[in-house]
PDB file of C-alpha atoms in Angstrom:
ATOM      1  CA  MET A  11     -12.859 -51.661 -18.246  1.00  0.00           C
ATOM      2  CA  THR A  12     -15.496 -49.036 -18.822  1.00  0.00           C
ATOM      3  CA  ARG A  13     -16.295 -48.332 -22.487  1.00  0.00           C
ATOM      4  CA  VAL A  14     -15.302 -44.842 -23.433  1.00  0.00           C
ATOM      5  CA  ILE A  15     -18.080 -42.823 -25.161  1.00  0.00           C
ATOM      6  CA  GLU A  16     -17.029 -39.686 -26.912  1.00  0.00           C
ATOM      7  CA  ASP A  17     -20.514 -38.399 -27.969  1.00  0.00           C
ATOM      8  CA  ARG A  18     -21.949 -36.473 -25.086  1.00  0.00           C
ATOM      9  CA  ASN A  19     -25.567 -37.094 -26.008  1.00  0.00           C
ATOM     10  CA  GLU A  20     -24.948 -40.784 -26.069  1.00  0.00           C
ATOM     11  CA  ARG A  21     -23.214 -40.457 -22.587  1.00  0.00           C
ATOM     12  CA  ARG A  22     -26.345 -38.780 -21.306  1.00  0.00           C
ATOM     13  CA  ALA A  23     -28.490 -41.553 -22.530  1.00  0.00           C
ATOM     14  CA  VAL A  24     -26.182 -44.183 -20.882  1.00  0.00           C
ATOM     15  CA  VAL A  25     -25.692 -42.494 -17.474  1.00  0.00           C
ATOM     16  CA  GLU A  26     -28.347 -43.297 -14.956  1.00  0.00           C
ATOM     17  CA  GLN A  27     -30.661 -40.474 -14.072  1.00  0.00           C
ATOM     18  CA  ARG A  28     -32.526 -39.529 -10.721  1.00  0.00           C
ATOM     19  CA  GLU A  29     -35.505 -41.843 -11.571  1.00  0.00           C
ATOM     20  CA  ASP A  30     -33.082 -44.739 -12.308  1.00  0.00           C
ATOM     21  CA  ARG A  31     -31.489 -44.441  -8.888  1.00  0.00           C
ATOM     22  CA  LEU A  32     -34.732 -44.372  -7.134  1.00  0.00           C
ATOM     23  CA  GLU A  33     -36.068 -47.416  -9.079  1.00  0.00           C
ATOM     24  CA  LEU A  34     -32.842 -49.208  -8.148  1.00  0.00           C
ATOM     25  CA  ALA A  35     -33.440 -48.547  -4.509  1.00  0.00           C
ATOM     26  CA  ARG A  36     -36.962 -49.788  -4.751  1.00  0.00           C
ATOM     27  CA  GLU A  37     -35.847 -52.979  -6.456  1.00  0.00           C
ATOM     28  CA  ALA A  38     -33.275 -53.491  -3.712  1.00  0.00           C
ATOM     29  CA  GLY A  39     -36.108 -53.350  -1.132  1.00  0.00           C
ATOM     30  CA  LEU A  40     -35.087 -50.013   0.223  1.00  0.00           C
ATOM     31  CA  GLY A  41     -37.333 -47.108   1.079  1.00  0.00           C
ATOM     32  CA  ALA A  42     -37.301 -43.681  -0.453  1.00  0.00           C
ATOM     33  CA  VAL A  43     -35.528 -42.089   2.538  1.00  0.00           C
ATOM     34  CA  SER A  44     -32.268 -43.148   4.008  1.00  0.00           C
ATOM     35  CA  GLY A  45     -32.223 -42.644   7.813  1.00  0.00           C
ATOM     36  CA  VAL A  46     -28.512 -43.180   8.011  1.00  0.00           C
ATOM     37  CA  GLY A  47     -27.920 -40.540   5.327  1.00  0.00           C
ATOM     38  CA  VAL A  48     -30.088 -38.000   7.186  1.00  0.00           C
ATOM     39  CA  LEU A  49     -28.344 -38.653  10.463  1.00  0.00           C
ATOM     40  CA  ALA A  50     -24.906 -38.321   8.853  1.00  0.00           C
ATOM     41  CA  GLY A  51     -26.062 -34.923   7.373  1.00  0.00           C
ATOM     42  CA  VAL A  52     -27.235 -33.738  10.779  1.00  0.00           C
ATOM     43  CA  ALA A  53     -23.961 -34.695  12.299  1.00  0.00           C
ATOM     44  CA  ALA A  54     -22.050 -32.797   9.694  1.00  0.00           C
ATOM     45  CA  VAL A  55     -24.155 -29.622  10.122  1.00  0.00           C
ATOM     46  CA  LEU A  56     -23.749 -29.680  13.959  1.00  0.00           C
ATOM     47  CA  GLY A  57     -20.048 -30.476  13.826  1.00  0.00           C
ATOM     48  CA  ILE A  58     -19.342 -27.618  11.416  1.00  0.00           C
ATOM     49  CA  ALA A  59     -21.464 -25.154  13.288  1.00  0.00           C
ATOM     50  CA  LEU A  60     -19.766 -25.973  16.652  1.00  0.00           C
ATOM     51  CA  LEU A  61     -16.358 -25.795  15.059  1.00  0.00           C
ATOM     52  CA  ALA A  62     -17.024 -22.444  13.554  1.00  0.00           C
ATOM     53  CA  ALA A  63     -18.472 -21.190  16.845  1.00  0.00           C
ATOM     54  CA  GLY A  64     -15.241 -22.216  18.597  1.00  0.00           C
ATOM     55  CA  ILE A  65     -13.084 -20.540  16.016  1.00  0.00           C
ATOM     56  CA  ALA A  66     -15.100 -17.345  16.215  1.00  0.00           C
ATOM     57  CA  ALA A  67     -14.831 -17.186  20.024  1.00  0.00           C
ATOM     58  CA  ALA A  68     -11.074 -17.821  19.859  1.00  0.00           C
ATOM     59  CA  LEU A  69     -10.668 -14.932  17.331  1.00  0.00           C
ATOM     60  CA  VAL A  70     -12.807 -12.548  19.435  1.00  0.00           C
ATOM     61  CA  ASP A  71     -10.765 -13.418  22.493  1.00  0.00           C
ATOM     62  CA  ALA A  72      -7.470 -12.972  20.570  1.00  0.00           C
ATOM     63  CA  ALA A  73      -8.624  -9.642  19.166  1.00  0.00           C
ATOM     64  CA  GLY A  74      -8.944  -8.193  22.732  1.00  0.00           C
ATOM     65  CA  ILE A  75     -12.060  -6.023  22.107  1.00  0.00           C
ATOM     66  CA  ASP A  76     -12.599  -3.586  24.892  1.00  0.00           C
ATOM     67  CA  THR A  77     -16.304  -4.141  25.720  1.00  0.00           C
ATOM     68  CA  ALA A  78     -16.269  -1.664  28.543  1.00  0.00           C
ATOM     69  CA  ALA A  79     -16.131   1.381  26.164  1.00  0.00           C
ATOM     70  CA  MET A  80     -18.940   0.030  23.992  1.00  0.00           C
ATOM     71  CA  ASN A  81     -22.455   1.676  24.176  1.00  0.00           C
ATOM     72  CA  ASP A  82     -25.858   0.288  23.210  1.00  0.00           C
ATOM     73  CA  GLY A  83     -25.451   1.275  19.564  1.00  0.00           C
ATOM     74  CA  ASP A  84     -22.043  -0.516  19.363  1.00  0.00           C
ATOM     75  CA  TRP A  85     -23.534  -3.605  20.863  1.00  0.00           C
ATOM     76  CA  ARG A  86     -26.403  -3.613  18.423  1.00  0.00           C
ATOM     77  CA  ASN A  87     -24.053  -3.196  15.443  1.00  0.00           C
ATOM     78  CA  LEU A  88     -21.939  -6.074  16.851  1.00  0.00           C
ATOM     79  CA  GLY A  89     -25.074  -8.137  17.247  1.00  0.00           C
ATOM     80  CA  VAL A  90     -26.038  -7.561  13.591  1.00  0.00           C
ATOM     81  CA  ILE A  91     -22.569  -8.558  12.519  1.00  0.00           C
ATOM     82  CA  ALA A  92     -22.601 -11.693  14.696  1.00  0.00           C
ATOM     83  CA  ALA A  93     -26.015 -12.682  13.454  1.00  0.00           C
ATOM     84  CA  THR A  94     -24.996 -12.217   9.871  1.00  0.00           C
ATOM     85  CA  VAL A  95     -21.885 -14.400  10.374  1.00  0.00           C
ATOM     86  CA  ALA A  96     -23.933 -17.027  12.066  1.00  0.00           C
ATOM     87  CA  VAL A  97     -26.394 -17.170   9.309  1.00  0.00           C
ATOM     88  CA  VAL A  98     -23.629 -17.522   6.742  1.00  0.00           C
ATOM     89  CA  VAL A  99     -21.993 -20.252   8.751  1.00  0.00           C
ATOM     90  CA  LEU A 100     -25.215 -22.176   9.129  1.00  0.00           C
ATOM     91  CA  LEU A 101     -25.841 -21.808   5.342  1.00  0.00           C
ATOM     92  CA  GLY A 102     -22.419 -23.385   4.607  1.00  0.00           C
ATOM     93  CA  ALA A 103     -22.752 -26.071   7.297  1.00  0.00           C
ATOM     94  CA  SER A 104     -26.218 -27.075   6.197  1.00  0.00           C
ATOM     95  CA  PHE A 105     -25.051 -27.214   2.523  1.00  0.00           C
ATOM     96  CA  PHE A 106     -22.214 -29.612   3.469  1.00  0.00           C
ATOM     97  CA  GLY A 107     -24.576 -31.578   5.620  1.00  0.00           C
ATOM     98  CA  GLY A 108     -27.130 -31.841   2.882  1.00  0.00           C
ATOM     99  CA  TYR A 109     -24.360 -32.926   0.494  1.00  0.00           C
ATOM    100  CA  VAL A 110     -23.417 -35.644   2.828  1.00  0.00           C
ATOM    101  CA  ALA A 111     -26.961 -36.878   3.177  1.00  0.00           C
ATOM    102  CA  GLY A 112     -27.722 -36.781  -0.561  1.00  0.00           C
ATOM    103  CA  ARG A 113     -24.482 -38.480  -1.543  1.00  0.00           C
ATOM    104  CA  MET A 114     -24.948 -41.234   1.045  1.00  0.00           C
ATOM    105  CA  ALA A 115     -28.596 -41.787   0.143  1.00  0.00           C
ATOM    106  CA  ARG A 116     -27.858 -41.840  -3.629  1.00  0.00           C
ATOM    107  CA  ARG A 117     -31.539 -40.916  -4.374  1.00  0.00           C
ATOM    108  CA  MET A 118     -33.871 -37.935  -3.657  1.00  0.00           C
ATOM    109  CA  GLY A 119     -30.889 -35.770  -2.596  1.00  0.00           C
ATOM    110  CA  ALA A 120     -32.917 -32.545  -2.194  1.00  0.00           C
ATOM    111  CA  VAL A 121     -35.373 -34.320   0.099  1.00  0.00           C
ATOM    112  CA  HIS A 122     -32.613 -35.807   2.232  1.00  0.00           C
ATOM    113  CA  GLY A 123     -30.976 -32.428   2.477  1.00  0.00           C
ATOM    114  CA  ALA A 124     -34.227 -30.810   3.639  1.00  0.00           C
ATOM    115  CA  LEU A 125     -34.724 -33.579   6.109  1.00  0.00           C
ATOM    116  CA  ALA A 126     -31.193 -33.146   7.481  1.00  0.00           C
ATOM    117  CA  GLY A 127     -31.855 -29.381   7.835  1.00  0.00           C
ATOM    118  CA  GLY A 128     -35.211 -29.952   9.608  1.00  0.00           C
ATOM    119  CA  VAL A 129     -33.759 -32.462  12.026  1.00  0.00           C
ATOM    120  CA  THR A 130     -30.881 -30.103  12.723  1.00  0.00           C
ATOM    121  CA  ILE A 131     -33.280 -27.354  13.671  1.00  0.00           C
ATOM    122  CA  ALA A 132     -35.264 -29.785  15.859  1.00  0.00           C
ATOM    123  CA  VAL A 133     -32.122 -30.932  17.652  1.00  0.00           C
ATOM    124  CA  LEU A 134     -30.977 -27.236  18.215  1.00  0.00           C
ATOM    125  CA  GLY A 135     -34.540 -26.416  19.450  1.00  0.00           C
ATOM    126  CA  ILE A 136     -34.565 -29.362  21.886  1.00  0.00           C
ATOM    127  CA  ALA A 137     -30.989 -28.403  23.156  1.00  0.00           C
ATOM    128  CA  PHE A 138     -32.155 -24.868  23.722  1.00  0.00           C
ATOM    129  CA  GLY A 139     -35.252 -26.124  25.580  1.00  0.00           C
ATOM    130  CA  ILE A 140     -33.274 -28.399  27.828  1.00  0.00           C
ATOM    131  CA  ALA A 141     -30.824 -25.468  28.529  1.00  0.00           C
ATOM    132  CA  HIS A 142     -33.742 -23.308  29.412  1.00  0.00           C
ATOM    133  CA  LEU A 143     -35.099 -25.785  31.872  1.00  0.00           C
ATOM    134  CA  ARG A 144     -31.653 -26.259  33.424  1.00  0.00           C
ATOM    135  CA  ASP A 145     -31.297 -22.445  33.878  1.00  0.00           C
ATOM    136  CA  ALA A 146     -28.331 -22.489  31.573  1.00  0.00           C
ATOM    137  CA  THR A 147     -29.677 -19.518  29.607  1.00  0.00           C
ATOM    138  CA  ALA A 148     -29.680 -17.472  32.811  1.00  0.00           C
ATOM    139  CA  ALA A 149     -25.956 -18.185  33.230  1.00  0.00           C
ATOM    140  CA  ILE A 150     -25.409 -17.077  29.568  1.00  0.00           C
ATOM    141  CA  VAL A 151     -27.384 -13.804  30.322  1.00  0.00           C
ATOM    142  CA  ASP A 152     -25.324 -13.167  33.398  1.00  0.00           C
ATOM    143  CA  ARG A 153     -22.052 -13.642  31.434  1.00  0.00           C
ATOM    144  CA  ILE A 154     -23.344 -11.155  28.757  1.00  0.00           C
ATOM    145  CA  GLU A 155     -24.101  -8.597  31.532  1.00  0.00           C
ATOM    146  CA  GLU A 156     -20.594  -8.925  32.802  1.00  0.00           C
ATOM    147  CA  LEU A 157     -19.241  -7.988  29.428  1.00  0.00           C
ATOM    148  CA  GLY A 158     -21.389  -4.835  29.553  1.00  0.00           C
ATOM    149  CA  ALA A 159     -23.878  -5.799  26.794  1.00  0.00           C
ATOM    150  CA  PRO A 160     -27.624  -4.858  27.187  1.00  0.00           C
ATOM    151  CA  THR A 161     -29.739  -7.799  28.095  1.00  0.00           C
ATOM    152  CA  ALA A 162     -33.279  -6.204  28.037  1.00  0.00           C
ATOM    153  CA  ALA A 163     -35.611  -8.126  25.767  1.00  0.00           C
ATOM    154  CA  GLY A 164     -36.539  -5.065  23.840  1.00  0.00           C
ATOM    155  CA  GLU A 165     -32.905  -4.421  22.835  1.00  0.00           C
ATOM    156  CA  TRP A 166     -32.578  -7.723  20.901  1.00  0.00           C
ATOM    157  CA  THR A 167     -36.142  -8.511  19.854  1.00  0.00           C
ATOM    158  CA  GLY A 168     -35.957  -7.266  16.278  1.00  0.00           C
ATOM    159  CA  ILE A 169     -32.405  -8.566  15.733  1.00  0.00           C
ATOM    160  CA  GLY A 170     -33.207 -11.884  17.257  1.00  0.00           C
ATOM    161  CA  ALA A 171     -36.389 -12.468  15.257  1.00  0.00           C
ATOM    162  CA  VAL A 172     -34.741 -11.643  11.898  1.00  0.00           C
ATOM    163  CA  ALA A 173     -31.631 -13.664  12.707  1.00  0.00           C
ATOM    164  CA  GLY A 174     -33.746 -16.654  13.894  1.00  0.00           C
ATOM    165  CA  ALA A 175     -35.915 -16.565  10.620  1.00  0.00           C
ATOM    166  CA  ALA A 176     -32.879 -16.150   8.444  1.00  0.00           C
ATOM    167  CA  ALA A 177     -31.109 -19.017  10.203  1.00  0.00           C
ATOM    168  CA  VAL A 178     -33.982 -21.385   9.786  1.00  0.00           C
ATOM    169  CA  LEU A 179     -34.230 -20.432   6.158  1.00  0.00           C
ATOM    170  CA  ALA A 180     -30.478 -20.811   5.613  1.00  0.00           C
ATOM    171  CA  VAL A 181     -30.515 -24.294   7.128  1.00  0.00           C
ATOM    172  CA  ILE A 182     -33.398 -25.553   4.887  1.00  0.00           C
ATOM    173  CA  VAL A 183     -32.180 -23.892   1.694  1.00  0.00           C
ATOM    174  CA  GLY A 184     -28.566 -24.957   2.280  1.00  0.00           C
ATOM    175  CA  GLY A 185     -29.642 -28.512   2.946  1.00  0.00           C
ATOM    176  CA  VAL A 186     -31.808 -28.744  -0.219  1.00  0.00           C
ATOM    177  CA  LEU A 187     -29.068 -27.348  -2.447  1.00  0.00           C
ATOM    178  CA  GLY A 188     -26.411 -29.445  -0.780  1.00  0.00           C
ATOM    179  CA  GLY A 189     -28.539 -32.693  -0.999  1.00  0.00           C
ATOM    180  CA  ALA A 190     -29.203 -32.183  -4.752  1.00  0.00           C
ATOM    181  CA  HIS A 191     -25.542 -31.527  -5.340  1.00  0.00           C
ATOM    182  CA  GLY A 192     -24.498 -34.605  -3.414  1.00  0.00           C
ATOM    183  CA  GLU A 193     -26.912 -36.884  -5.286  1.00  0.00           C
ATOM    184  CA  ARG A 194     -25.620 -35.684  -8.732  1.00  0.00           C
ATOM    185  CA  TRP A 195     -22.181 -36.739  -7.652  1.00  0.00           C
ATOM    186  CA  HIS A 196     -22.978 -40.319  -8.771  1.00  0.00           C
ATOM    187  CA  GLN A 197     -24.224 -39.186 -12.153  1.00  0.00           C
ATOM    188  CA  ARG A 198     -21.040 -37.102 -12.625  1.00  0.00           C
ATOM    189  CA  LEU A 199     -18.850 -40.060 -11.670  1.00  0.00           C
ATOM    190  CA  VAL A 200     -20.265 -42.319 -14.392  1.00  0.00           C
ATOM    191  CA  ASP A 201     -20.178 -39.409 -16.866  1.00  0.00           C
ATOM    192  CA  ARG A 202     -16.520 -38.791 -16.227  1.00  0.00           C
ATOM    193  CA  ALA A 203     -15.769 -42.460 -16.456  1.00  0.00           C
ATOM    194  CA  LEU A 204     -17.231 -42.537 -20.006  1.00  0.00           C
ATOM    195  CA  ASP A 205     -15.611 -39.344 -21.020  1.00  0.00           C
ATOM    196  CA  PRO A 206     -12.414 -39.876 -23.089  1.00  0.00           C
ATOM    197  CA  GLY A 207     -11.085 -36.547 -21.958  1.00  0.00           C
ATOM    198  CA  VAL A 208     -10.306 -37.705 -18.395  1.00  0.00           C
ATOM    199  CA  GLY A 209      -9.039 -40.824 -16.810  1.00  0.00           C
ATOM    200  CA  PRO A 210      -6.259 -43.284 -17.978  1.00  0.00           C
ATOM    201  CA  GLU A 211      -7.252 -42.863 -21.671  1.00  0.00           C
ATOM    202  CA  ALA A 212      -6.696 -39.144 -21.527  1.00  0.00           C
ATOM    203  CA  GLU A 213      -3.302 -39.644 -19.730  1.00  0.00           C
ATOM    204  CA  LEU A 214      -2.221 -42.118 -22.535  1.00  0.00           C
ATOM    205  CA  VAL A 215      -3.196 -39.531 -25.172  1.00  0.00           C
ATOM    206  CA  ARG A 216      -1.172 -36.852 -23.290  1.00  0.00           C
ATOM    207  CA  GLN A 217       1.776 -39.066 -23.080  1.00  0.00           C
ATOM    208  CA  GLN A 218       1.647 -39.825 -26.739  1.00  0.00           C
ATOM    209  CA  ARG A 219       1.615 -36.065 -27.586  1.00  0.00           C
ATOM    210  CA  ARG A 220       4.586 -35.422 -25.317  1.00  0.00           C
ATOM    211  CA  LEU A 221       6.554 -38.222 -27.050  1.00  0.00           C
ATOM    212  CA  GLU A 222       5.658 -36.847 -30.560  1.00  0.00           C
ATOM    213  CA  LYS A 223       6.693 -33.382 -29.380  1.00  0.00           C
ATOM    214  CA  ALA A 224       9.985 -34.668 -28.094  1.00  0.00           C
ATOM    215  CA  GLU A 225      10.637 -36.551 -31.316  1.00  0.00           C
ATOM    216  CA  ARG A 226       9.964 -33.445 -33.372  1.00  0.00           C
ATOM    217  CA  ARG A 227      12.337 -31.421 -31.128  1.00  0.00           C
ATOM    218  CA  LEU A 228      15.011 -34.005 -31.384  1.00  0.00           C
ATOM    219  CA  ALA A 229      14.669 -33.996 -35.190  1.00  0.00           C
ATOM    220  CA  ARG A 230      15.093 -30.250 -35.347  1.00  0.00           C
ATOM    221  CA  GLN A 231      18.141 -30.484 -33.121  1.00  0.00           C
ATOM    222  CA  ARG A 232      19.642 -33.161 -35.328  1.00  0.00           C
ATOM    223  CA  GLU A 233      19.031 -31.085 -38.468  1.00  0.00           C
ATOM    224  CA  LYS A 234      20.759 -27.974 -36.912  1.00  0.00           C
ATOM    225  CA  ALA A 235      23.742 -30.150 -35.847  1.00  0.00           C
ATOM    226  CA  GLU A 236      24.034 -31.590 -39.330  1.00  0.00           C
ATOM    227  CA  ARG A 237      23.936 -28.088 -40.914  1.00  0.00           C
ATOM    228  CA  ARG A 238      26.727 -26.866 -38.644  1.00  0.00           C
ATOM    229  CA  GLY A 239      28.743 -29.914 -39.445  1.00  0.00           C
ATOM    230  CA  VAL A 240      28.896 -31.194 -35.893  1.00  0.00           C
ATOM    231  CA  LEU A 241      26.991 -34.349 -36.827  1.00  0.00           C
ATOM    232  CA  VAL A 242      27.656 -36.441 -39.863  1.00  0.00           C
ATOM    233  CA  PRO A 243      24.363 -37.190 -41.671  1.00  0.00           C
ATOM    234  CA  SER A 244      23.564 -40.842 -41.126  1.00  0.00           C
ATOM    235  CA  ARG A 245      22.053 -43.138 -43.781  1.00  0.00           C
ATOM    236  CA  HIS A 246      18.901 -43.386 -41.695  1.00  0.00           C
ATOM    237  CA  SER A 247      18.445 -39.551 -41.431  1.00  0.00           C
ATOM    238  CA  THR A 248      19.092 -38.984 -45.214  1.00  0.00           C
ATOM    239  CA  GLY A 249      16.903 -41.869 -46.249  1.00  0.00           C
ATOM    240  CA  GLU A 250      19.757 -43.671 -48.257  1.00  0.00           C
ATOM    241  CA  THR A 251      19.796 -47.400 -48.290  1.00  0.00           C
ATOM    242  CA  PRO A 252      23.116 -48.796 -47.159  1.00  0.00           C
ATOM    243  CA  ALA A 253      24.965 -50.497 -49.936  1.00  0.00           C
ATOM    244  CA  VAL A 254      25.452 -54.241 -49.452  1.00  0.00           C
ATOM    245  CA  PRO A 255      29.158 -55.171 -50.001  1.00  0.00           C
ATOM    246  CA  ALA A 256      29.640 -57.862 -52.761  1.00  0.00           C
ATOM    247  CA  THR A 257      31.225 -60.993 -51.569  1.00  0.00           C
ATOM    248  CA  GLU A 258      34.598 -61.942 -53.023  1.00  0.00           C
ATOM    249  CA  PRO A 259      34.520 -64.852 -55.457  1.00  0.00           C
ATOM    250  CA  ALA A 260      36.101 -67.978 -54.076  1.00  0.00           C
ATOM    251  CA  THR A 261      39.631 -68.672 -55.648  1.00  0.00           C
ATOM    252  CA  ALA A 262      39.525 -71.267 -58.339  1.00  0.00           C
ATOM    253  CA  ALA A 263      42.688 -72.890 -57.376  1.00  0.00           C
ATOM    254  CA  THR A 264      43.756 -73.795 -53.888  1.00  0.00           C
ATOM    255  CA  GLU A 265      47.189 -74.221 -52.687  1.00  0.00           C
ATOM    256  CA  PRO A 266      48.415 -77.874 -52.686  1.00  0.00           C
ATOM    257  CA  ALA A 267      48.740 -79.400 -49.373  1.00  0.00           C
ATOM    258  CA  HIS A 268      52.232 -79.673 -48.064  1.00  0.00           C
ATOM    259  CA  GLU A 269      53.512 -83.227 -47.999  1.00  0.00           C
ATOM    260  CA  PRO A 270      56.055 -84.259 -45.452  1.00  0.00           C
ATOM    261  CA  THR A 271      59.543 -84.050 -46.728  1.00  0.00           C
ATOM    262  CA  GLU A 272      61.921 -86.824 -46.454  1.00  0.00           C
ATOM    263  CA  PRO A 273      65.428 -86.531 -44.989  1.00  0.00           C
ATOM    264  CA  ALA A 274      68.032 -85.351 -47.394  1.00  0.00           C
ATOM    265  CA  HIS A 275      70.301 -88.330 -46.753  1.00  0.00           C
ATOM    266  CA  ALA A 276      67.672 -90.889 -47.796  1.00  0.00           C
ATOM    267  CA  GLY A 277      68.664 -92.275 -51.129  1.00  0.00           C
ATOM    268  CA  PRO A 278      66.713 -93.771 -53.826  1.00  0.00           C
ATOM    269  CA  GLY A 279      67.456 -97.361 -52.735  1.00  0.00           C
ATOM    270  CA  THR A 280      66.393 -96.964 -49.206  1.00  0.00           C
ATOM    271  CA  SER A 281      63.448 -99.030 -48.183  1.00  0.00           C
ATOM    272  CA  ALA A 282      60.288 -97.758 -46.566  1.00  0.00           C
ATOM    273  CA  ALA A 283      61.038 -99.577 -43.309  1.00  0.00           C
ATOM    274  CA  GLU A 284      64.529 -97.967 -43.122  1.00  0.00           C
ATOM    275  CA  ARG A 285      63.047 -94.625 -43.836  1.00  0.00           C
ATOM    276  CA  ASP A 286      60.475 -95.100 -40.994  1.00  0.00           C
ATOM    277  CA  SER A 287      63.199 -96.238 -38.508  1.00  0.00           C
ATOM    278  CA  ARG A 288      65.369 -93.368 -39.467  1.00  0.00           C
ATOM    279  CA  SER A 289      62.543 -90.944 -38.976  1.00  0.00           C
ATOM    280  CA  VAL A 290      61.696 -92.457 -35.646  1.00  0.00           C
ATOM    281  CA  SER A 291      65.381 -92.257 -34.459  1.00  0.00           C
ATOM    282  CA  LEU A 292      65.591 -88.740 -35.646  1.00  0.00           C
TER     283      LEU A 292
END
């Protein structure tokens, strides 16, 4: 069982720090960077981003927005809103991805979060390049034209540049913050284990306090009942010592044992044999 330390300064001295975890990884023969942790972070970022994009598309479709009545100004406003939402989603997704990477690596959390964000940007860039080579972007442009949105490059140049830069910054910053937060989870875990205010020890203290409170409440109820005359005060409640009854002295004389009586017709001259025979016949 972990020793509980109440002094917070002592707990800080006992709990391992960032340098301790890095030194432990070196002694274990591991490198400074965990490739598995970085890949897990990238998968978390992409998964959350794709899920959020699907939810957003479903909400837009359910809202039934009439795009035919929208002019170029409305589309630009909608584009700004969509870009803002996309940046916020990427920030949250990269934060969670960096958290996963930093927590899995257990060392250099900020570095792992930044690497997860960088690899995510590289993966998205590669995917966009492949889609451009396969003319998939042309299909997307055609679909946007069907909705009535402007597709000229000059219409979206400013919004696209700002949104792209903000998205890259959000992915990197979110990854760094999430990675540092994920690494500190191990430190907080040990700190909580040594804290007497949490865990099984704290639960025992709370149970003891509940029992003491229940006993005090029961004592007050007993006193009220005794004052009303509903409950007779017991010796234990009044503090009196029960009197021990004195034992009765043994009688000095005991009753004589009853001897068998002889038959009335037996005379003084009758022999013992005759008396026995008569008693048997009787």
